[in-house]
PDB file of C-alpha atoms and ligand atoms in Angstrom:
ATOM      1  CA  UNK R   1     108.925  99.533 126.329  1.00  0.00           C
ATOM      2  CA  UNK R   2     105.733 100.982 124.951  1.00  0.00           C
ATOM      3  CA  UNK R   3     102.820  99.350 123.422  1.00  0.00           C
ATOM      4  CA  UNK R   4     104.119  99.189 119.886  1.00  0.00           C
ATOM      5  CA  UNK R   5     107.185  97.430 121.002  1.00  0.00           C
ATOM      6  CA  UNK R   6     105.294  95.148 123.355  1.00  0.00           C
ATOM      7  CA  UNK R   7     103.185  94.166 120.106  1.00  0.00           C
ATOM      8  CA  UNK R   8     106.395  93.580 118.059  1.00  0.00           C
ATOM      9  CA  UNK R   9     107.710  91.194 120.692  1.00  0.00           C
ATOM     10  CA  UNK R  10     104.567  89.190 120.945  1.00  0.00           C
ATOM     11  CA  UNK R  11     104.944  88.198 117.579  1.00  0.00           C
ATOM     12  CA  UNK R  12     104.772  84.589 116.760  1.00  0.00           C
ATOM     13  CA  UNK R  13     103.947  82.893 113.443  1.00  0.00           C
ATOM     14  CA  UNK R  14     100.506  81.238 113.812  1.00  0.00           C
ATOM     15  CA  UNK R  15      99.824  78.132 111.542  1.00  0.00           C
ATOM     16  CA  UNK R  16      96.404  77.040 112.844  1.00  0.00           C
ATOM     17  CA  UNK R  17      93.358  79.459 112.496  1.00  0.00           C
ATOM     18  CA  UNK R  18      89.638  79.568 113.708  1.00  0.00           C
ATOM     19  CA  UNK R  19      87.044  79.782 110.765  1.00  0.00           C
ATOM     20  CA  UNK R  20      86.412  83.381 111.609  1.00  0.00           C
ATOM     21  CA  UNK R  21      86.865  85.786 108.670  1.00  0.00           C
ATOM     22  CA  UNK R  22      89.454  88.603 108.264  1.00  0.00           C
ATOM     23  CA  UNK R  23      86.982  91.666 108.023  1.00  0.00           C
ATOM     24  CA  UNK R  24      87.363  93.685 104.916  1.00  0.00           C
ATOM     25  CA  UNK R  25      87.876  96.915 106.889  1.00  0.00           C
ATOM     26  CA  UNK R  26      90.815  95.257 108.688  1.00  0.00           C
ATOM     27  CA  UNK R  27      92.280  94.375 105.192  1.00  0.00           C
ATOM     28  CA  UNK R  28      91.949  97.763 104.117  1.00  0.00           C
ATOM     29  CA  UNK R  29      93.436  99.304 107.093  1.00  0.00           C
ATOM     30  CA  UNK R  30      96.272  96.756 107.000  1.00  0.00           C
ATOM     31  CA  UNK R  31      97.114  97.585 103.266  1.00  0.00           C
ATOM     32  CA  UNK R  32      96.939 101.356 103.934  1.00  0.00           C
ATOM     33  CA  UNK R  33      99.347 100.651 106.911  1.00  0.00           C
ATOM     34  CA  UNK R  34     101.628  98.748 104.387  1.00  0.00           C
ATOM     35  CA  UNK R  35     101.385 101.674 101.940  1.00  0.00           C
ATOM     36  CA  UNK R  36     102.522 104.073 104.841  1.00  0.00           C
ATOM     37  CA  UNK R  37     106.017 102.169 105.071  1.00  0.00           C
ATOM     38  CA  UNK R  38     108.944 103.720 103.604  1.00  0.00           C
ATOM     39  CA  UNK R  39     109.558 103.168  99.903  1.00  0.00           C
ATOM     40  CA  UNK R  40     112.671 103.734  97.917  1.00  0.00           C
ATOM     41  CA  UNK R  41     112.417 107.116  96.288  1.00  0.00           C
ATOM     42  CA  UNK R  42     108.542 106.582  96.677  1.00  0.00           C
ATOM     43  CA  UNK R  43     108.614 104.108  93.698  1.00  0.00           C
ATOM     44  CA  UNK R  44     106.259 101.670  95.645  1.00  0.00           C
ATOM     45  CA  UNK R  45     107.371  98.621  93.796  1.00  0.00           C
ATOM     46  CA  UNK R  46     104.893  96.286  95.213  1.00  0.00           C
ATOM     47  CA  UNK R  47     101.440  94.875  94.892  1.00  0.00           C
ATOM     48  CA  UNK R  48      99.452  92.308  96.948  1.00  0.00           C
ATOM     49  CA  UNK R  49      97.101  89.714  95.364  1.00  0.00           C
ATOM     50  CA  UNK R  50      94.292  88.608  97.721  1.00  0.00           C
ATOM     51  CA  UNK R  51      93.465  84.933  96.677  1.00  0.00           C
ATOM     52  CA  UNK R  52      89.779  84.426  97.466  1.00  0.00           C
ATOM     53  CA  UNK R  53      88.573  81.438  95.132  1.00  0.00           C
ATOM     54  CA  UNK R  54      88.629  78.464  97.589  1.00  0.00           C
ATOM     55  CA  UNK R  55      89.487  76.362  94.479  1.00  0.00           C
ATOM     56  CA  UNK R  56      92.517  78.238  93.707  1.00  0.00           C
ATOM     57  CA  UNK R  57      93.733  78.473  97.340  1.00  0.00           C
ATOM     58  CA  UNK R  58      93.452  74.671  97.375  1.00  0.00           C
ATOM     59  CA  UNK R  59      95.262  74.298  94.302  1.00  0.00           C
ATOM     60  CA  UNK R  60      98.156  76.421  95.788  1.00  0.00           C
ATOM     61  CA  UNK R  61      98.513  74.127  98.950  1.00  0.00           C
ATOM     62  CA  UNK R  62     100.431  71.417  96.936  1.00  0.00           C
ATOM     63  CA  UNK R  63     102.586  73.930  95.183  1.00  0.00           C
ATOM     64  CA  UNK R  64     103.741  75.158  98.780  1.00  0.00           C
ATOM     65  CA  UNK R  65     104.810  71.752  99.950  1.00  0.00           C
ATOM     66  CA  UNK R  66     101.385  70.875 101.376  1.00  0.00           C
ATOM     67  CA  UNK R  67     100.685  73.745 103.592  1.00  0.00           C
ATOM     68  CA  UNK R  68      97.065  73.474 104.434  1.00  0.00           C
ATOM     69  CA  UNK R  69      96.934  77.004 106.131  1.00  0.00           C
ATOM     70  CA  UNK R  70      97.044  78.332 102.473  1.00  0.00           C
ATOM     71  CA  UNK R  71      93.588  77.285 102.104  1.00  0.00           C
ATOM     72  CA  UNK R  72      92.313  77.406 105.857  1.00  0.00           C
ATOM     73  CA  UNK R  73      93.449  80.745 106.834  1.00  0.00           C
ATOM     74  CA  UNK R  74      91.010  83.476 107.191  1.00  0.00           C
ATOM     75  CA  UNK R  75      92.725  85.247 104.198  1.00  0.00           C
ATOM     76  CA  UNK R  76      95.621  84.335 102.031  1.00  0.00           C
ATOM     77  CA  UNK R  77      97.835  87.018  99.973  1.00  0.00           C
ATOM     78  CA  UNK R  78     100.501  86.869  97.646  1.00  0.00           C
ATOM     79  CA  UNK R  79     102.973  89.695  98.251  1.00  0.00           C
ATOM     80  CA  UNK R  80     104.778  90.674  94.988  1.00  0.00           C
ATOM     81  CA  UNK R  81     107.629  92.998  94.095  1.00  0.00           C
ATOM     82  CA  UNK R  82     105.929  94.911  91.285  1.00  0.00           C
ATOM     83  CA  UNK R  83     107.630  97.053  88.482  1.00  0.00           C
ATOM     84  CA  UNK R  84     104.769  96.817  86.007  1.00  0.00           C
ATOM     85  CA  UNK R  85     103.732 100.405  86.705  1.00  0.00           C
ATOM     86  CA  UNK R  86     107.448 101.345  86.227  1.00  0.00           C
ATOM     87  CA  UNK R  87     107.352  99.452  82.794  1.00  0.00           C
ATOM     88  CA  UNK R  88     104.416 101.398  81.756  1.00  0.00           C
ATOM     89  CA  UNK R  89     105.717 104.564  82.809  1.00  0.00           C
ATOM     90  CA  UNK R  90     108.653 104.030  80.472  1.00  0.00           C
ATOM     91  CA  UNK R  91     106.167 102.874  77.827  1.00  0.00           C
ATOM     92  CA  UNK R  92     104.008 105.947  78.019  1.00  0.00           C
ATOM     93  CA  UNK R  93     107.475 108.079  77.743  1.00  0.00           C
ATOM     94  CA  UNK R  94     108.287 106.019  74.794  1.00  0.00           C
ATOM     95  CA  UNK R  95     111.522 104.913  76.531  1.00  0.00           C
ATOM     96  CA  UNK R  96     112.916 101.088  76.964  1.00  0.00           C
ATOM     97  CA  UNK R  97     112.708  99.621  80.463  1.00  0.00           C
ATOM     98  CA  UNK R  98     116.370  99.002  81.229  1.00  0.00           C
ATOM     99  CA  UNK R  99     116.228  98.560  84.837  1.00  0.00           C
ATOM    100  CA  UNK R 100     118.324  95.823  86.405  1.00  0.00           C
ATOM    101  CA  UNK R 101     119.374  94.023  89.598  1.00  0.00           C
ATOM    102  CA  UNK R 102     118.932  97.281  91.513  1.00  0.00           C
ATOM    103  CA  UNK R 103     115.339  97.493  90.324  1.00  0.00           C
ATOM    104  CA  UNK R 104     114.630  93.836  91.637  1.00  0.00           C
ATOM    105  CA  UNK R 105     116.302  94.490  94.913  1.00  0.00           C
ATOM    106  CA  UNK R 106     114.244  97.563  95.449  1.00  0.00           C
ATOM    107  CA  UNK R 107     111.054  95.846  94.626  1.00  0.00           C
ATOM    108  CA  UNK R 108     111.754  92.901  96.971  1.00  0.00           C
ATOM    109  CA  UNK R 109     112.854  95.428  99.746  1.00  0.00           C
ATOM    110  CA  UNK R 110     109.822  97.733  99.123  1.00  0.00           C
ATOM    111  CA  UNK R 111     107.356  94.818  99.150  1.00  0.00           C
ATOM    112  CA  UNK R 112     108.793  93.528 102.274  1.00  0.00           C
ATOM    113  CA  UNK R 113     108.584  96.707 104.230  1.00  0.00           C
ATOM    114  CA  UNK R 114     105.014  97.076 103.016  1.00  0.00           C
ATOM    115  CA  UNK R 115     104.298  93.320 103.793  1.00  0.00           C
ATOM    116  CA  UNK R 116     105.624  93.769 107.324  1.00  0.00           C
ATOM    117  CA  UNK R 117     103.615  96.903 108.120  1.00  0.00           C
ATOM    118  CA  UNK R 118     100.676  94.995 107.058  1.00  0.00           C
ATOM    119  CA  UNK R 119     101.637  92.318 109.360  1.00  0.00           C
ATOM    120  CA  UNK R 120     101.995  94.547 112.294  1.00  0.00           C
ATOM    121  CA  UNK R 121      98.744  96.187 111.645  1.00  0.00           C
ATOM    122  CA  UNK R 122      96.890  92.739 111.367  1.00  0.00           C
ATOM    123  CA  UNK R 123      98.507  91.675 114.627  1.00  0.00           C
ATOM    124  CA  UNK R 124      97.460  94.958 116.406  1.00  0.00           C
ATOM    125  CA  UNK R 125      93.844  93.985 115.525  1.00  0.00           C
ATOM    126  CA  UNK R 126      94.217  90.558 117.153  1.00  0.00           C
ATOM    127  CA  UNK R 127      94.882  88.297 113.962  1.00  0.00           C
ATOM    128  CA  UNK R 128      97.792  85.972 113.596  1.00  0.00           C
ATOM    129  CA  UNK R 129      99.997  85.527 110.544  1.00  0.00           C
ATOM    130  CA  UNK R 130     102.350  83.388 108.551  1.00  0.00           C
ATOM    131  CA  UNK R 131     104.514  84.177 105.718  1.00  0.00           C
ATOM    132  CA  UNK R 132     104.540  81.505 103.214  1.00  0.00           C
ATOM    133  CA  UNK R 133     107.988  81.347 101.558  1.00  0.00           C
ATOM    134  CA  UNK R 134     107.028  77.858 100.285  1.00  0.00           C
ATOM    135  CA  UNK R 135     105.113  79.818  97.590  1.00  0.00           C
ATOM    136  CA  UNK R 136     108.678  79.906  95.865  1.00  0.00           C
ATOM    137  CA  UNK R 137     108.722  76.101  95.644  1.00  0.00           C
ATOM    138  CA  UNK R 138     106.856  76.116  92.233  1.00  0.00           C
ATOM    139  CA  UNK R 139     106.393  79.690  91.210  1.00  0.00           C
ATOM    140  CA  UNK R 140     105.946  78.732  87.348  1.00  0.00           C
ATOM    141  CA  UNK R 141     102.816  76.791  88.334  1.00  0.00           C
ATOM    142  CA  UNK R 142     101.548  79.444  90.805  1.00  0.00           C
ATOM    143  CA  UNK R 143     102.079  81.888  88.116  1.00  0.00           C
ATOM    144  CA  UNK R 144      99.945  79.843  85.608  1.00  0.00           C
ATOM    145  CA  UNK R 145      97.215  79.465  88.013  1.00  0.00           C
ATOM    146  CA  UNK R 146      97.153  83.399  88.856  1.00  0.00           C
ATOM    147  CA  UNK R 147      98.086  84.310  85.441  1.00  0.00           C
ATOM    148  CA  UNK R 148     100.620  87.065  86.698  1.00  0.00           C
ATOM    149  CA  UNK R 149     101.579  89.857  84.313  1.00  0.00           C
ATOM    150  CA  UNK R 150     105.136  90.727  83.418  1.00  0.00           C
ATOM    151  CA  UNK R 151     106.875  92.918  85.847  1.00  0.00           C
ATOM    152  CA  UNK R 152     105.160  91.170  88.717  1.00  0.00           C
ATOM    153  CA  UNK R 153     107.461  89.121  90.889  1.00  0.00           C
ATOM    154  CA  UNK R 154     105.750  86.939  93.466  1.00  0.00           C
ATOM    155  CA  UNK R 155     107.941  86.769  96.500  1.00  0.00           C
ATOM    156  CA  UNK R 156     105.875  84.868  99.297  1.00  0.00           C
ATOM    157  CA  UNK R 157     102.444  84.368 100.524  1.00  0.00           C
ATOM    158  CA  UNK R 158     100.920  85.409 103.553  1.00  0.00           C
ATOM    159  CA  UNK R 159      98.281  83.863 105.718  1.00  0.00           C
ATOM    160  CA  UNK R 160      96.134  85.834 108.097  1.00  0.00           C
ATOM    161  CA  UNK R 161      93.513  84.596 110.302  1.00  0.00           C
ATOM    162  CA  UNK R 162      92.204  84.607 113.883  1.00  0.00           C
ATOM    163  CA  UNK R 163      94.552  82.296 115.979  1.00  0.00           C
ATOM    164  CA  UNK R 164      93.472  78.926 116.921  1.00  0.00           C
ATOM    165  CA  UNK R 165      96.726  78.301 118.828  1.00  0.00           C
ATOM    166  CA  UNK R 166      99.202  80.196 121.190  1.00  0.00           C
ATOM    167  CA  UNK R 167     102.797  79.359 119.905  1.00  0.00           C
ATOM    168  CA  UNK R 168     105.570  79.673 122.261  1.00  0.00           C
ATOM    169  CA  UNK R 169     108.109  82.462 121.024  1.00  0.00           C
ATOM    170  CA  UNK R 170     111.000  81.148 118.910  1.00  0.00           C
ATOM    171  CA  UNK R 171     114.295  82.381 120.529  1.00  0.00           C
ATOM    172  CA  UNK R 172     116.420  84.917 118.432  1.00  0.00           C
ATOM    173  CA  UNK R 173     120.140  85.314 118.240  1.00  0.00           C
ATOM    174  CA  UNK R 174     121.659  87.342 120.990  1.00  0.00           C
ATOM    175  CA  UNK R 175     121.675  91.080 120.316  1.00  0.00           C
ATOM    176  CA  UNK R 176     125.432  90.892 120.401  1.00  0.00           C
ATOM    177  CA  UNK R 177     125.279  88.726 117.358  1.00  0.00           C
ATOM    178  CA  UNK R 178     123.429  91.352 115.390  1.00  0.00           C
ATOM    179  CA  UNK R 179     124.040  94.705 116.673  1.00  0.00           C
ATOM    180  CA  UNK R 180     127.737  95.556 116.132  1.00  0.00           C
ATOM    181  CA  UNK R 181     129.539  98.912 117.154  1.00  0.00           C
ATOM    182  CA  UNK R 182     131.881 100.675 114.404  1.00  0.00           C
ATOM    183  CA  UNK R 183     133.157  97.288 113.250  1.00  0.00           C
ATOM    184  CA  UNK R 184     132.278  93.631 112.744  1.00  0.00           C
ATOM    185  CA  UNK R 185     133.363  90.765 115.326  1.00  0.00           C
ATOM    186  CA  UNK R 186     135.751  87.961 114.072  1.00  0.00           C
ATOM    187  CA  UNK R 187     134.675  84.797 113.254  1.00  0.00           C
ATOM    188  CA  UNK R 188     135.560  83.050 116.503  1.00  0.00           C
ATOM    189  CA  UNK R 189     133.333  85.471 118.494  1.00  0.00           C
ATOM    190  CA  UNK R 190     130.165  84.767 116.278  1.00  0.00           C
ATOM    191  CA  UNK R 191     131.075  80.913 116.537  1.00  0.00           C
ATOM    192  CA  UNK R 192     130.835  80.890 120.130  1.00  0.00           C
ATOM    193  CA  UNK R 193     127.505  83.052 120.167  1.00  0.00           C
ATOM    194  CA  UNK R 194     126.046  80.740 117.865  1.00  0.00           C
ATOM    195  CA  UNK R 195     127.055  77.622 119.938  1.00  0.00           C
ATOM    196  CA  UNK R 196     125.354  79.217 122.862  1.00  0.00           C
ATOM    197  CA  UNK R 197     122.231  79.989 120.718  1.00  0.00           C
ATOM    198  CA  UNK R 198     122.242  76.512 119.474  1.00  0.00           C
ATOM    199  CA  UNK R 199     121.604  75.292 123.154  1.00  0.00           C
ATOM    200  CA  UNK R 200     118.752  77.935 123.643  1.00  0.00           C
ATOM    201  CA  UNK R 201     117.265  76.839 120.203  1.00  0.00           C
ATOM    202  CA  UNK R 202     117.435  73.184 120.769  1.00  0.00           C
ATOM    203  CA  UNK R 203     115.333  73.739 124.255  1.00  0.00           C
ATOM    204  CA  UNK R 204     112.738  75.676 122.314  1.00  0.00           C
ATOM    205  CA  UNK R 205     112.547  72.850 119.815  1.00  0.00           C
ATOM    206  CA  UNK R 206     111.970  70.277 122.464  1.00  0.00           C
ATOM    207  CA  UNK R 207     109.488  72.615 124.074  1.00  0.00           C
ATOM    208  CA  UNK R 208     107.451  72.547 120.954  1.00  0.00           C
ATOM    209  CA  UNK R 209     107.871  68.726 120.780  1.00  0.00           C
ATOM    210  CA  UNK R 210     110.424  68.550 117.990  1.00  0.00           C
ATOM    211  CA  UNK R 211     113.766  66.934 118.062  1.00  0.00           C
ATOM    212  CA  UNK R 212     116.459  68.753 119.836  1.00  0.00           C
ATOM    213  CA  UNK R 213     118.118  70.544 116.897  1.00  0.00           C
ATOM    214  CA  UNK R 214     120.420  73.369 117.092  1.00  0.00           C
ATOM    215  CA  UNK R 215     120.000  76.503 115.004  1.00  0.00           C
ATOM    216  CA  UNK R 216     122.998  75.982 112.996  1.00  0.00           C
ATOM    217  CA  UNK R 217     121.753  72.307 112.046  1.00  0.00           C
ATOM    218  CA  UNK R 218     118.836  74.104 110.132  1.00  0.00           C
ATOM    219  CA  UNK R 219     121.102  76.658 108.760  1.00  0.00           C
ATOM    220  CA  UNK R 220     123.412  74.229 107.300  1.00  0.00           C
ATOM    221  CA  UNK R 221     120.447  71.960 105.854  1.00  0.00           C
ATOM    222  CA  UNK R 222     119.289  75.106 103.976  1.00  0.00           C
ATOM    223  CA  UNK R 223     122.699  76.528 102.890  1.00  0.00           C
ATOM    224  CA  UNK R 224     124.839  73.706 102.034  1.00  0.00           C
ATOM    225  CA  UNK R 225     123.022  72.858  98.711  1.00  0.00           C
ATOM    226  CA  UNK R 226     121.468  75.191  96.075  1.00  0.00           C
ATOM    227  CA  UNK R 227     117.891  75.847  96.827  1.00  0.00           C
ATOM    228  CA  UNK R 228     115.130  76.793  94.263  1.00  0.00           C
ATOM    229  CA  UNK R 229     117.756  77.117  91.645  1.00  0.00           C
ATOM    230  CA  UNK R 230     115.349  78.012  88.957  1.00  0.00           C
ATOM    231  CA  UNK R 231     114.294  81.320  90.392  1.00  0.00           C
ATOM    232  CA  UNK R 232     116.581  83.349  88.482  1.00  0.00           C
ATOM    233  CA  UNK R 233     115.277  81.876  85.240  1.00  0.00           C
ATOM    234  CA  UNK R 234     111.590  82.120  86.449  1.00  0.00           C
ATOM    235  CA  UNK R 235     112.107  85.928  87.239  1.00  0.00           C
ATOM    236  CA  UNK R 236     113.717  86.798  84.134  1.00  0.00           C
ATOM    237  CA  UNK R 237     110.577  85.374  82.329  1.00  0.00           C
ATOM    238  CA  UNK R 238     108.689  88.095  84.221  1.00  0.00           C
ATOM    239  CA  UNK R 239     111.006  90.506  82.702  1.00  0.00           C
ATOM    240  CA  UNK R 240     113.766  90.825  85.687  1.00  0.00           C
ATOM    241  CA  UNK R 241     117.158  91.512  84.667  1.00  0.00           C
ATOM    242  CA  UNK R 242     119.329  90.170  87.482  1.00  0.00           C
ATOM    243  CA  UNK R 243     122.657  91.354  86.051  1.00  0.00           C
TER     244      UNK R 243
HETATM  245  C1  FMN O   1     109.723  85.382 104.029  1.00  0.00           C
HETATM  246  C2  FMN O   1     109.275  84.252 105.038  1.00  0.00           C
HETATM  247  C3  FMN O   1     108.828  83.046 104.644  1.00  0.00           C
HETATM  248  C4  FMN O   1     108.403  82.216 105.403  1.00  0.00           C
HETATM  249  N1  FMN O   1     107.861  80.883 104.920  1.00  0.00           N
HETATM  250  C5  FMN O   1     107.287  80.207 105.767  1.00  0.00           C
HETATM  251  C6  FMN O   1     106.494  79.044 105.262  1.00  0.00           C
HETATM  252  O1  FMN O   1     106.527  78.752 104.092  1.00  0.00           O
HETATM  253  N2  FMN O   1     105.855  78.144 106.094  1.00  0.00           N
HETATM  254  C7  FMN O   1     106.037  78.571 107.525  1.00  0.00           C
HETATM  255  O2  FMN O   1     105.309  77.713 108.062  1.00  0.00           O
HETATM  256  N3  FMN O   1     106.619  79.282 108.083  1.00  0.00           N
HETATM  257  C8  FMN O   1     107.093  80.379 107.135  1.00  0.00           C
HETATM  258  N4  FMN O   1     107.716  81.441 107.671  1.00  0.00           N
HETATM  259  C9  FMN O   1     107.726  81.685 109.092  1.00  0.00           C
HETATM  260  C10 FMN O   1     109.163  81.380 109.806  1.00  0.00           C
HETATM  261  O3  FMN O   1     109.551  80.007 109.765  1.00  0.00           O
HETATM  262  C11 FMN O   1     109.202  82.191 111.047  1.00  0.00           C
HETATM  263  O4  FMN O   1     108.862  83.495 110.951  1.00  0.00           O
HETATM  264  C12 FMN O   1     110.381  81.741 111.882  1.00  0.00           C
HETATM  265  O5  FMN O   1     110.672  80.568 112.181  1.00  0.00           O
HETATM  266  C13 FMN O   1     110.449  82.749 113.078  1.00  0.00           C
HETATM  267  O6  FMN O   1     109.408  82.281 114.032  1.00  0.00           O
HETATM  268  P1  FMN O   1     108.291  83.302 114.594  1.00  0.00           P
HETATM  269  O7  FMN O   1     107.788  84.024 113.439  1.00  0.00           O
HETATM  270  O8  FMN O   1     107.199  82.402 115.201  1.00  0.00           O
HETATM  271  O9  FMN O   1     108.864  84.186 115.549  1.00  0.00           O
HETATM  272  C14 FMN O   1     108.357  82.352 106.919  1.00  0.00           C
HETATM  273  C15 FMN O   1     108.734  83.648 107.413  1.00  0.00           C
HETATM  274  C16 FMN O   1     109.299  84.528 106.601  1.00  0.00           C
HETATM  275  C17 FMN O   1     109.737  85.978 106.978  1.00  0.00           C
END
């Protein structure tokens, strides 16, 4: 264990913040830390939009399922995969932009390494963060509000602020469920581990004042019906070819 690993282990999503601002120099330091992350062949297929206008932040709240922290956090960002510069590079070279699913995946992964480095930097400075996947509930409306250009793929939001709560840690799967040596375990082994994890998870839910639901209950709820099925069509309107 060292200080960096200890910081990573202290992570919890923070959903309530004080009124204290996120200092501009801290934002700059976090974004530079984001940019220091590995990026596929240095394509740097990401951008981050800081949304400052309080009215716009209020307008995003209902588009995320009513997540008031979007308006109430010290700072709110939208993390985007961004191939706009790549499109422009092709345009400058008089070539068509023909990139497909691979480019979208690279943009999504690059943007996430960038975002997570930002997050760790913010947490190292004492801020709390919460990613906002709820941003994908109604991306067309978010897009209209923010006038997002072609080649820009909004992925999720990010709230940052000085924590006004100290949440307990959400337990993770046992390491044996995620670290495999040379081959993958059989289904029965995974199912046994998941059943054991359900018990830990239900205890955590009760400790945070929620019903005693196991992890697999939540997974089944999310995975047994199509979610946000409009996304492929939406990203196509931003120029993404997902084939
Ligand atoms: C991409 C992404 C999207 C998320 N979206 C939301 C969200 O919309 N609202 C929210 O309250 N938490 C959101 N979270 C936070 C997760 O629920 C949280 O990370 C997870 O339950 C683990 O808890 P922990 O971060 O406290 O360890 C999101 C996390 C990620 C990585």
